[in-house]
Structures are given as structure tokens and as C-alpha cells.
Amino acid sequence: MTLRELFTSQSVELSLKAETKDEVLKELIELLGLDSKSEGILFKTLKRRENLGSTGIGKGIAIPHCRSLVVNELRLAYGRKPEGLDFQAIDDAPVHNFFLIVAPPLEVSNQYLPVLGKIAQFAKDPDIPDVLAGLESPEDFLKLLEDRAP
Amino acid sequence: MSNTLLNPQLSILLEIQDMRAQLRELSSGEDGSAPMEEEHFNIDLDEARLHLQEKIDEMVAELSPQIRARYNRIAPNRDRVVVPVIHGVCYGCFVSIPTATAGDQGVHQVVRTCENCGSFIYVKP
């Protein structure tokens, strides 16, 4: 399965409103379209993962991720904050691009780790931050995945 | 994001469940996420595992005595102490849950267990 197949235009937001780390996590979770109880549980789990160490991998990119009982299948979302915000990334630079990955505790297809690896690899491509900054619509993002993350 | 209709004890169990999954991932070998967490996210695995275990222990202590006793019976032998119920089927033992339990509107307001396998259940919306 390609990364493109795991995103929909509804799970992409190019103008995040969040101003803090907590707010950005909540806004990303909302892109998954879960019920409010599930959103609350997922937020706590993502926060606990962030407490172990930031998922900001540097160069303006963060990949918040976890396994949680609240999803039945692997779910992904992408959010962009053009102005950037402090996410305690490993290079201490503001983060502009957020890839959320949530997987159920057990998956038959076991896609979670390969997908996490693919996103990390995709995000580390030197020109990707600039390309992401130039996206004008969710469809542009999906096209980028088609072209650059087979 | 409101959790008002979720039983607080069930909420704790769900958090514990998710942390146990995280701990398992960080404890797994070459095929698990531990190497990835180290490589891409600079996680100190020993420290992370210790932190998670401490949090799990803290949260278990917050469970009521009755629920904690059941948790302590289940936890050592199973990866998952809370299992989802999807379309009326317990995903711990794959046996159908009585409709009265699976379809109950207030299903998240009380802590329930599967009558067959004894796992705590979380009925998926």
C-alpha cells in the first residue's frame, strides 16, 4: 500500500490554526473524524508519547505517532502550519509540517512500522520541506505523495 | 474533546492499555519500533521504558480495588487487558457479545467484561 492510499483530502489541512503543541495535536486528531471520546483518549496517548521525547525530527517536520485502541485500522493525517510553532523538535527549530500516524494495537496487515519508516524517509528528503511549503491544496499534497512516495 | 460520557475507570484502563502497547513496542527487538524510535526520534529506550512502566503502575493504583484485582489477574498473561468490541464481537476471543451489552447506549458509562474471556471490553462506536 502506498502512502497516497492512506490519506484523503479530508485528512489534510494546509492552514492549521493551532498555536501550541497540545492544540496542534488536537487539530490533527480532528482530521481523523473520530467521536469525541476517542479523540480524548487518543490525545492522552499522543501526549504520553511526546513526553518520552518529541516526535519533531528536525527540518520543520514532526511525526506524532502511537498505537491506540480507538482506531480499527491505520489512520494518517497531515497538517501544515506555514508560520511554524515550537514542538521541541530535536533541532529546536519551529515545526511547519505534521504527519499524524495512529495504528490499532494489533494489525493483521502490520503496516504501522513500514509506514512510519516511509514517512520519516519521505520527510527527510532535502527538498521536501520547500515543496510542502508551496502546496496550495490538499489535492496537491496527495499528488506529491503519488509522485515522491511510491 | 469531551470525555464526559466515559466512565473514569474505563478511561484509565484505556490509557493503561495504550501505554502497555507503547511499552511492548519499545521493548521489541529488531522487527519492532524500538530501532526506529532510536534512529529517527533519538529516544533513550531505557529511560522511555522506565517512564512508561512507572506511569502504568501509577494508573493501576488509581483503579478501584475490584477492577484492580481483575486487572492484576488478567495483565500478566495477556498482551491486551482491554479489547475492542466491533460489530458485536469481542476481539479478545472473537465470541459475540450479548446485544444488550454491545448495543447499550450507556455502554461506556460502566466498566464491563467479556463473559467468555474475561477481558475488559471497549465497545467501538
PDB file of C-alpha atoms in Angstrom:
ATOM      1  CA  MET A   1       0.000   0.000   0.000  1.00  0.00           C
ATOM      2  CA  THR A   2       1.367   3.438  -0.937  1.00  0.00           C
ATOM      3  CA  LEU A   3       1.306   6.482   1.341  1.00  0.00           C
ATOM      4  CA  ARG A   4      -1.117   8.153  -1.073  1.00  0.00           C
ATOM      5  CA  GLU A   5      -3.689   5.422  -0.418  1.00  0.00           C
ATOM      6  CA  LEU A   6      -3.605   6.135   3.314  1.00  0.00           C
ATOM      7  CA  PHE A   7      -4.592   9.816   3.009  1.00  0.00           C
ATOM      8  CA  THR A   8      -7.775  11.509   1.832  1.00  0.00           C
ATOM      9  CA  SER A   9      -8.266  15.207   1.120  1.00  0.00           C
ATOM     10  CA  GLN A  10     -10.324  15.357   4.338  1.00  0.00           C
ATOM     11  CA  SER A  11      -7.316  14.240   6.359  1.00  0.00           C
ATOM     12  CA  VAL A  12      -5.158  17.092   5.047  1.00  0.00           C
ATOM     13  CA  GLU A  13      -5.164  20.649   6.441  1.00  0.00           C
ATOM     14  CA  LEU A  14      -2.792  23.202   4.949  1.00  0.00           C
ATOM     15  CA  SER A  15      -3.609  26.043   7.355  1.00  0.00           C
ATOM     16  CA  LEU A  16      -3.542  24.750  10.909  1.00  0.00           C
ATOM     17  CA  LYS A  17      -4.861  27.283  13.428  1.00  0.00           C
ATOM     18  CA  ALA A  18      -3.102  25.782  16.446  1.00  0.00           C
ATOM     19  CA  GLU A  19      -0.652  27.922  18.398  1.00  0.00           C
ATOM     20  CA  THR A  20       0.656  25.331  20.861  1.00  0.00           C
ATOM     21  CA  LYS A  21       1.854  21.730  20.814  1.00  0.00           C
ATOM     22  CA  ASP A  22      -1.330  20.498  22.515  1.00  0.00           C
ATOM     23  CA  GLU A  23      -3.541  22.436  20.139  1.00  0.00           C
ATOM     24  CA  VAL A  24      -1.796  21.067  17.087  1.00  0.00           C
ATOM     25  CA  LEU A  25      -2.207  17.503  18.336  1.00  0.00           C
ATOM     26  CA  LYS A  26      -5.918  18.123  18.884  1.00  0.00           C
ATOM     27  CA  GLU A  27      -6.330  19.704  15.466  1.00  0.00           C
ATOM     28  CA  LEU A  28      -4.567  16.790  13.786  1.00  0.00           C
ATOM     29  CA  ILE A  29      -6.738  14.308  15.682  1.00  0.00           C
ATOM     30  CA  GLU A  30      -9.851  16.133  14.472  1.00  0.00           C
ATOM     31  CA  LEU A  31      -8.775  15.426  10.894  1.00  0.00           C
ATOM     32  CA  LEU A  32      -9.358  11.724  11.564  1.00  0.00           C
ATOM     33  CA  GLY A  33     -13.079  12.261  12.173  1.00  0.00           C
ATOM     34  CA  LEU A  34     -13.344  10.177  15.346  1.00  0.00           C
ATOM     35  CA  ASP A  35     -16.006  10.535  18.040  1.00  0.00           C
ATOM     36  CA  SER A  36     -15.237  12.882  20.940  1.00  0.00           C
ATOM     37  CA  LYS A  37     -14.451  10.118  23.468  1.00  0.00           C
ATOM     38  CA  SER A  38     -11.967   8.538  21.090  1.00  0.00           C
ATOM     39  CA  GLU A  39     -10.416  11.944  20.387  1.00  0.00           C
ATOM     40  CA  GLY A  40      -9.849  12.483  24.119  1.00  0.00           C
ATOM     41  CA  ILE A  41      -8.223   9.083  24.635  1.00  0.00           C
ATOM     42  CA  LEU A  42      -6.031   9.475  21.556  1.00  0.00           C
ATOM     43  CA  PHE A  43      -4.887  12.907  22.670  1.00  0.00           C
ATOM     44  CA  LYS A  44      -3.705  11.497  26.008  1.00  0.00           C
ATOM     45  CA  THR A  45      -1.838   8.667  24.288  1.00  0.00           C
ATOM     46  CA  LEU A  46      -0.111  11.025  21.848  1.00  0.00           C
ATOM     47  CA  LYS A  47       0.807  13.342  24.730  1.00  0.00           C
ATOM     48  CA  ARG A  48       2.368  10.434  26.601  1.00  0.00           C
ATOM     49  CA  ARG A  49       4.406   9.557  23.519  1.00  0.00           C
ATOM     50  CA  GLU A  50       5.570  13.172  23.223  1.00  0.00           C
ATOM     51  CA  ASN A  51       6.557  13.098  26.900  1.00  0.00           C
ATOM     52  CA  LEU A  52       9.011  10.310  26.093  1.00  0.00           C
ATOM     53  CA  GLY A  53      10.698  12.588  23.551  1.00  0.00           C
ATOM     54  CA  SER A  54       9.484  14.941  20.849  1.00  0.00           C
ATOM     55  CA  THR A  55       8.488  13.452  17.524  1.00  0.00           C
ATOM     56  CA  GLY A  56       9.848  16.594  15.868  1.00  0.00           C
ATOM     57  CA  ILE A  57      12.590  15.067  13.699  1.00  0.00           C
ATOM     58  CA  GLY A  58      14.071  18.385  12.586  1.00  0.00           C
ATOM     59  CA  LYS A  59      13.939  20.494   9.410  1.00  0.00           C
ATOM     60  CA  GLY A  60      10.442  21.686  10.303  1.00  0.00           C
ATOM     61  CA  ILE A  61       8.867  18.233  10.392  1.00  0.00           C
ATOM     62  CA  ALA A  62       7.149  16.261  13.167  1.00  0.00           C
ATOM     63  CA  ILE A  63       5.612  12.801  13.059  1.00  0.00           C
ATOM     64  CA  PRO A  64       3.365  12.319  16.115  1.00  0.00           C
ATOM     65  CA  HIS A  65       2.512   8.613  16.256  1.00  0.00           C
ATOM     66  CA  CYS A  66       1.106   5.938  18.519  1.00  0.00           C
ATOM     67  CA  ARG A  67      -0.919   2.793  18.720  1.00  0.00           C
ATOM     68  CA  SER A  68      -4.360   3.169  20.223  1.00  0.00           C
ATOM     69  CA  LEU A  69      -7.434   1.068  20.788  1.00  0.00           C
ATOM     70  CA  VAL A  70      -9.629   3.868  19.469  1.00  0.00           C
ATOM     71  CA  VAL A  71      -8.854   3.124  15.815  1.00  0.00           C
ATOM     72  CA  ASN A  72      -9.728  -0.032  13.907  1.00  0.00           C
ATOM     73  CA  GLU A  73      -7.207   0.497  11.142  1.00  0.00           C
ATOM     74  CA  LEU A  74      -4.119   2.538  10.360  1.00  0.00           C
ATOM     75  CA  ARG A  75      -5.090   6.238  10.148  1.00  0.00           C
ATOM     76  CA  LEU A  76      -2.993   9.134   8.897  1.00  0.00           C
ATOM     77  CA  ALA A  77      -3.384  12.892   8.702  1.00  0.00           C
ATOM     78  CA  TYR A  78      -1.217  15.756   7.513  1.00  0.00           C
ATOM     79  CA  GLY A  79      -1.277  19.324   8.785  1.00  0.00           C
ATOM     80  CA  ARG A  80       0.767  22.356   7.796  1.00  0.00           C
ATOM     81  CA  LYS A  81       1.386  25.438   9.882  1.00  0.00           C
ATOM     82  CA  PRO A  82       3.036  27.927   7.498  1.00  0.00           C
ATOM     83  CA  GLU A  83       4.269  30.155  10.346  1.00  0.00           C
ATOM     84  CA  GLY A  84       5.599  27.167  12.275  1.00  0.00           C
ATOM     85  CA  LEU A  85       5.357  26.518  16.005  1.00  0.00           C
ATOM     86  CA  ASP A  86       7.521  25.291  18.842  1.00  0.00           C
ATOM     87  CA  PHE A  87       7.263  21.492  19.066  1.00  0.00           C
ATOM     88  CA  GLN A  88      10.524  20.922  20.989  1.00  0.00           C
ATOM     89  CA  ALA A  89      11.964  19.342  17.838  1.00  0.00           C
ATOM     90  CA  ILE A  90      15.423  17.791  18.015  1.00  0.00           C
ATOM     91  CA  ASP A  91      16.948  20.769  16.160  1.00  0.00           C
ATOM     92  CA  ASP A  92      14.921  23.245  18.279  1.00  0.00           C
ATOM     93  CA  ALA A  93      13.589  24.804  15.064  1.00  0.00           C
ATOM     94  CA  PRO A  94       9.899  25.613  14.607  1.00  0.00           C
ATOM     95  CA  VAL A  95       7.832  22.832  13.044  1.00  0.00           C
ATOM     96  CA  HIS A  96       5.744  23.545   9.938  1.00  0.00           C
ATOM     97  CA  ASN A  97       4.716  20.070   8.782  1.00  0.00           C
ATOM     98  CA  PHE A  98       2.956  17.451  10.905  1.00  0.00           C
ATOM     99  CA  PHE A  99       2.299  13.855   9.894  1.00  0.00           C
ATOM    100  CA  LEU A 100      -0.017  12.045  12.326  1.00  0.00           C
ATOM    101  CA  ILE A 101       0.072   8.242  12.358  1.00  0.00           C
ATOM    102  CA  VAL A 102      -2.251   6.154  14.540  1.00  0.00           C
ATOM    103  CA  ALA A 103      -2.494   2.380  14.416  1.00  0.00           C
ATOM    104  CA  PRO A 104      -4.600  -0.155  16.337  1.00  0.00           C
ATOM    105  CA  PRO A 105      -2.754  -2.229  18.982  1.00  0.00           C
ATOM    106  CA  LEU A 106      -2.736  -5.258  16.713  1.00  0.00           C
ATOM    107  CA  GLU A 107      -2.875  -5.120  12.932  1.00  0.00           C
ATOM    108  CA  VAL A 108      -3.260  -8.087  10.666  1.00  0.00           C
ATOM    109  CA  SER A 109      -1.526  -6.226   7.837  1.00  0.00           C
ATOM    110  CA  ASN A 110       1.205  -4.867  10.130  1.00  0.00           C
ATOM    111  CA  GLN A 111       1.610  -1.628   8.174  1.00  0.00           C
ATOM    112  CA  TYR A 112       2.360   0.720  11.056  1.00  0.00           C
ATOM    113  CA  LEU A 113       6.132   0.445  11.218  1.00  0.00           C
ATOM    114  CA  PRO A 114       6.732   0.343   7.461  1.00  0.00           C
ATOM    115  CA  VAL A 115       4.516   3.416   7.063  1.00  0.00           C
ATOM    116  CA  LEU A 116       6.274   5.225   9.904  1.00  0.00           C
ATOM    117  CA  GLY A 117       9.578   4.455   8.187  1.00  0.00           C
ATOM    118  CA  LYS A 118       8.292   5.609   4.778  1.00  0.00           C
ATOM    119  CA  ILE A 119       7.035   8.911   6.194  1.00  0.00           C
ATOM    120  CA  ALA A 120      10.320   9.512   8.016  1.00  0.00           C
ATOM    121  CA  GLN A 121      12.248   8.767   4.824  1.00  0.00           C
ATOM    122  CA  PHE A 122       9.952  10.945   2.683  1.00  0.00           C
ATOM    123  CA  ALA A 123      10.199  13.817   5.160  1.00  0.00           C
ATOM    124  CA  LYS A 124      13.992  13.645   5.253  1.00  0.00           C
ATOM    125  CA  ASP A 125      14.312  14.248   1.503  1.00  0.00           C
ATOM    126  CA  PRO A 126      16.182  17.600   1.463  1.00  0.00           C
ATOM    127  CA  ASP A 127      13.770  19.457  -0.839  1.00  0.00           C
ATOM    128  CA  ILE A 128      10.535  18.144   0.694  1.00  0.00           C
ATOM    129  CA  PRO A 129      10.096  20.998   3.248  1.00  0.00           C
ATOM    130  CA  ASP A 130      10.196  23.566   0.416  1.00  0.00           C
ATOM    131  CA  VAL A 131       7.842  21.528  -1.740  1.00  0.00           C
ATOM    132  CA  LEU A 132       5.401  21.157   1.178  1.00  0.00           C
ATOM    133  CA  ALA A 133       5.573  24.918   1.782  1.00  0.00           C
ATOM    134  CA  GLY A 134       4.447  25.523  -1.798  1.00  0.00           C
ATOM    135  CA  LEU A 135       1.369  23.281  -1.728  1.00  0.00           C
ATOM    136  CA  GLU A 136      -1.864  25.116  -2.487  1.00  0.00           C
ATOM    137  CA  SER A 137      -4.492  22.422  -1.943  1.00  0.00           C
ATOM    138  CA  PRO A 138      -4.931  19.012  -0.284  1.00  0.00           C
ATOM    139  CA  GLU A 139      -5.011  17.538  -3.786  1.00  0.00           C
ATOM    140  CA  ASP A 140      -1.507  18.946  -4.383  1.00  0.00           C
ATOM    141  CA  PHE A 141      -0.364  17.067  -1.274  1.00  0.00           C
ATOM    142  CA  LEU A 142      -1.900  13.811  -2.499  1.00  0.00           C
ATOM    143  CA  LYS A 143      -0.275  14.299  -5.913  1.00  0.00           C
ATOM    144  CA  LEU A 144       3.077  14.905  -4.226  1.00  0.00           C
ATOM    145  CA  LEU A 145       2.760  11.586  -2.397  1.00  0.00           C
ATOM    146  CA  GLU A 146       1.899   9.850  -5.644  1.00  0.00           C
ATOM    147  CA  ASP A 147       4.986  11.288  -7.308  1.00  0.00           C
ATOM    148  CA  ARG A 148       7.513  11.150  -4.492  1.00  0.00           C
ATOM    149  CA  ALA A 149       6.445   8.371  -2.114  1.00  0.00           C
ATOM    150  CA  PRO A 150       5.582   5.298  -4.179  1.00  0.00           C
TER     151      PRO A 150
ATOM    152  CA  MET B   1     -12.995  16.991  23.089  1.00  0.00           C
ATOM    153  CA  SER B   2     -15.194  15.796  25.896  1.00  0.00           C
ATOM    154  CA  ASN B   3     -14.839  12.605  27.870  1.00  0.00           C
ATOM    155  CA  THR B   4     -17.920  13.252  29.985  1.00  0.00           C
ATOM    156  CA  LEU B   5     -19.747  10.079  28.969  1.00  0.00           C
ATOM    157  CA  LEU B   6     -16.773   7.817  29.523  1.00  0.00           C
ATOM    158  CA  ASN B   7     -16.552   6.038  32.857  1.00  0.00           C
ATOM    159  CA  PRO B   8     -13.387   7.365  34.586  1.00  0.00           C
ATOM    160  CA  GLN B   9     -12.222   3.837  35.445  1.00  0.00           C
ATOM    161  CA  LEU B  10     -12.712   2.743  31.831  1.00  0.00           C
ATOM    162  CA  SER B  11     -10.794   5.819  30.720  1.00  0.00           C
ATOM    163  CA  ILE B  12      -7.892   4.789  32.983  1.00  0.00           C
ATOM    164  CA  LEU B  13      -7.994   1.234  31.637  1.00  0.00           C
ATOM    165  CA  LEU B  14      -7.872   2.511  28.066  1.00  0.00           C
ATOM    166  CA  GLU B  15      -4.893   4.711  28.869  1.00  0.00           C
ATOM    167  CA  ILE B  16      -3.132   1.800  30.559  1.00  0.00           C
ATOM    168  CA  GLN B  17      -3.869  -0.366  27.531  1.00  0.00           C
ATOM    169  CA  ASP B  18      -2.369   2.170  25.131  1.00  0.00           C
ATOM    170  CA  MET B  19       0.707   2.614  27.343  1.00  0.00           C
ATOM    171  CA  ARG B  20       1.197  -1.153  27.516  1.00  0.00           C
ATOM    172  CA  ALA B  21       1.103  -1.235  23.701  1.00  0.00           C
ATOM    173  CA  GLN B  22       3.709   1.542  23.625  1.00  0.00           C
ATOM    174  CA  LEU B  23       5.889  -0.278  26.152  1.00  0.00           C
ATOM    175  CA  ARG B  24       5.654  -3.501  24.155  1.00  0.00           C
ATOM    176  CA  GLU B  25       6.734  -1.638  21.009  1.00  0.00           C
ATOM    177  CA  LEU B  26       9.706  -0.094  22.765  1.00  0.00           C
ATOM    178  CA  SER B  27      10.690  -3.469  24.187  1.00  0.00           C
ATOM    179  CA  SER B  28      10.536  -5.330  20.890  1.00  0.00           C
ATOM    180  CA  GLY B  29      13.615  -6.402  19.026  1.00  0.00           C
ATOM    181  CA  GLU B  30      14.855  -5.749  15.506  1.00  0.00           C
ATOM    182  CA  ASP B  31      11.408  -6.117  13.948  1.00  0.00           C
ATOM    183  CA  GLY B  32       9.775  -3.658  16.321  1.00  0.00           C
ATOM    184  CA  SER B  33       9.652   0.097  16.553  1.00  0.00           C
ATOM    185  CA  ALA B  34      12.495   0.384  19.072  1.00  0.00           C
ATOM    186  CA  PRO B  35      15.263   0.754  16.446  1.00  0.00           C
ATOM    187  CA  MET B  36      13.130   3.266  14.538  1.00  0.00           C
ATOM    188  CA  GLU B  37      12.424   5.319  17.647  1.00  0.00           C
ATOM    189  CA  GLU B  38      16.149   5.429  18.325  1.00  0.00           C
ATOM    190  CA  GLU B  39      17.168   6.221  14.754  1.00  0.00           C
ATOM    191  CA  HIS B  40      14.580   8.838  13.780  1.00  0.00           C
ATOM    192  CA  PHE B  41      13.437  10.250  17.107  1.00  0.00           C
ATOM    193  CA  ASN B  42      16.532   9.980  19.327  1.00  0.00           C
ATOM    194  CA  ILE B  43      14.574   8.227  22.070  1.00  0.00           C
ATOM    195  CA  ASP B  44      16.504   6.889  25.065  1.00  0.00           C
ATOM    196  CA  LEU B  45      14.844   3.480  25.123  1.00  0.00           C
ATOM    197  CA  ASP B  46      15.779   2.512  28.681  1.00  0.00           C
ATOM    198  CA  GLU B  47      14.562   5.806  30.061  1.00  0.00           C
ATOM    199  CA  ALA B  48      11.369   5.659  27.986  1.00  0.00           C
ATOM    200  CA  ARG B  49      10.547   2.131  29.126  1.00  0.00           C
ATOM    201  CA  LEU B  50      11.160   3.038  32.753  1.00  0.00           C
ATOM    202  CA  HIS B  51       8.993   6.151  32.432  1.00  0.00           C
ATOM    203  CA  LEU B  52       6.147   4.202  30.836  1.00  0.00           C
ATOM    204  CA  GLN B  53       6.257   1.428  33.426  1.00  0.00           C
ATOM    205  CA  GLU B  54       6.140   3.993  36.226  1.00  0.00           C
ATOM    206  CA  LYS B  55       3.132   5.681  34.618  1.00  0.00           C
ATOM    207  CA  ILE B  56       1.369   2.341  34.171  1.00  0.00           C
ATOM    208  CA  ASP B  57       1.968   1.486  37.833  1.00  0.00           C
ATOM    209  CA  GLU B  58       0.648   4.902  38.892  1.00  0.00           C
ATOM    210  CA  MET B  59      -2.501   4.485  36.849  1.00  0.00           C
ATOM    211  CA  VAL B  60      -3.118   0.927  38.018  1.00  0.00           C
ATOM    212  CA  ALA B  61      -3.032   2.296  41.576  1.00  0.00           C
ATOM    213  CA  GLU B  62      -5.862   4.664  40.596  1.00  0.00           C
ATOM    214  CA  LEU B  63      -8.174   1.773  39.705  1.00  0.00           C
ATOM    215  CA  SER B  64     -10.852   0.783  42.197  1.00  0.00           C
ATOM    216  CA  PRO B  65      -9.914  -2.282  44.295  1.00  0.00           C
ATOM    217  CA  GLN B  66     -12.342  -4.555  42.448  1.00  0.00           C
ATOM    218  CA  ILE B  67     -11.215  -3.509  38.978  1.00  0.00           C
ATOM    219  CA  ARG B  68      -7.558  -3.511  40.021  1.00  0.00           C
ATOM    220  CA  ALA B  69      -7.909  -7.077  41.302  1.00  0.00           C
ATOM    221  CA  ARG B  70      -9.318  -8.211  37.959  1.00  0.00           C
ATOM    222  CA  TYR B  71      -6.653  -6.222  36.086  1.00  0.00           C
ATOM    223  CA  ASN B  72      -3.913  -7.877  38.124  1.00  0.00           C
ATOM    224  CA  ARG B  73      -5.338 -11.304  37.298  1.00  0.00           C
ATOM    225  CA  ILE B  74      -5.517 -10.606  33.560  1.00  0.00           C
ATOM    226  CA  ALA B  75      -2.489  -8.414  32.882  1.00  0.00           C
ATOM    227  CA  PRO B  76       0.393 -10.864  33.461  1.00  0.00           C
ATOM    228  CA  ASN B  77      -0.959 -13.356  30.937  1.00  0.00           C
ATOM    229  CA  ARG B  78      -2.314 -11.195  28.140  1.00  0.00           C
ATOM    230  CA  ASP B  79      -0.988  -8.505  25.841  1.00  0.00           C
ATOM    231  CA  ARG B  80      -4.339  -6.767  25.905  1.00  0.00           C
ATOM    232  CA  VAL B  81      -6.382  -6.282  29.043  1.00  0.00           C
ATOM    233  CA  VAL B  82      -8.928  -4.123  27.262  1.00  0.00           C
ATOM    234  CA  VAL B  83     -10.216  -5.422  23.963  1.00  0.00           C
ATOM    235  CA  PRO B  84     -12.421  -3.734  21.413  1.00  0.00           C
ATOM    236  CA  VAL B  85     -15.910  -4.962  20.628  1.00  0.00           C
ATOM    237  CA  ILE B  86     -16.550  -4.356  16.948  1.00  0.00           C
ATOM    238  CA  HIS B  87     -19.918  -5.151  15.361  1.00  0.00           C
ATOM    239  CA  GLY B  88     -20.879  -7.056  18.493  1.00  0.00           C
ATOM    240  CA  VAL B  89     -17.823  -9.320  18.508  1.00  0.00           C
ATOM    241  CA  CYS B  90     -15.232  -9.365  21.308  1.00  0.00           C
ATOM    242  CA  TYR B  91     -11.806  -9.029  19.693  1.00  0.00           C
ATOM    243  CA  GLY B  92     -10.226 -10.813  22.637  1.00  0.00           C
ATOM    244  CA  CYS B  93     -11.912 -14.159  21.976  1.00  0.00           C
ATOM    245  CA  PHE B  94     -13.990 -13.489  18.825  1.00  0.00           C
ATOM    246  CA  VAL B  95     -17.201 -14.537  20.534  1.00  0.00           C
ATOM    247  CA  SER B  96     -20.380 -12.495  20.076  1.00  0.00           C
ATOM    248  CA  ILE B  97     -21.237 -10.219  22.963  1.00  0.00           C
ATOM    249  CA  PRO B  98     -24.917 -10.174  24.018  1.00  0.00           C
ATOM    250  CA  THR B  99     -26.782  -7.434  22.141  1.00  0.00           C
ATOM    251  CA  ALA B 100     -27.901  -5.912  25.425  1.00  0.00           C
ATOM    252  CA  THR B 101     -24.244  -5.257  26.282  1.00  0.00           C
ATOM    253  CA  ALA B 102     -22.848  -4.400  22.859  1.00  0.00           C
ATOM    254  CA  GLY B 103     -25.688  -2.110  21.836  1.00  0.00           C
ATOM    255  CA  ASP B 104     -26.388  -0.439  25.157  1.00  0.00           C
ATOM    256  CA  GLN B 105     -26.406   3.358  24.835  1.00  0.00           C
ATOM    257  CA  GLY B 106     -24.667   3.726  28.197  1.00  0.00           C
ATOM    258  CA  VAL B 107     -22.060   1.126  27.397  1.00  0.00           C
ATOM    259  CA  HIS B 108     -19.146   3.473  28.142  1.00  0.00           C
ATOM    260  CA  GLN B 109     -20.566   4.614  31.466  1.00  0.00           C
ATOM    261  CA  VAL B 110     -19.792   1.354  33.230  1.00  0.00           C
ATOM    262  CA  VAL B 111     -16.777  -0.966  33.143  1.00  0.00           C
ATOM    263  CA  ARG B 112     -17.763  -4.266  31.542  1.00  0.00           C
ATOM    264  CA  THR B 113     -16.020  -7.516  30.819  1.00  0.00           C
ATOM    265  CA  CYS B 114     -16.500 -10.221  28.210  1.00  0.00           C
ATOM    266  CA  GLU B 115     -18.411 -13.106  29.774  1.00  0.00           C
ATOM    267  CA  ASN B 116     -16.378 -15.549  27.700  1.00  0.00           C
ATOM    268  CA  CYS B 117     -12.743 -14.428  28.007  1.00  0.00           C
ATOM    269  CA  GLY B 118     -12.980 -12.078  30.962  1.00  0.00           C
ATOM    270  CA  SER B 119     -11.219  -9.173  29.248  1.00  0.00           C
ATOM    271  CA  PHE B 120     -12.367  -5.654  29.877  1.00  0.00           C
ATOM    272  CA  ILE B 121     -14.281  -4.528  26.809  1.00  0.00           C
ATOM    273  CA  TYR B 122     -14.499  -1.250  24.943  1.00  0.00           C
ATOM    274  CA  VAL B 123     -17.451  -1.164  22.567  1.00  0.00           C
ATOM    275  CA  LYS B 124     -16.497   0.718  19.416  1.00  0.00           C
ATOM    276  CA  PRO B 125     -18.975   3.355  18.266  1.00  0.00           C
TER     277      PRO B 125
END
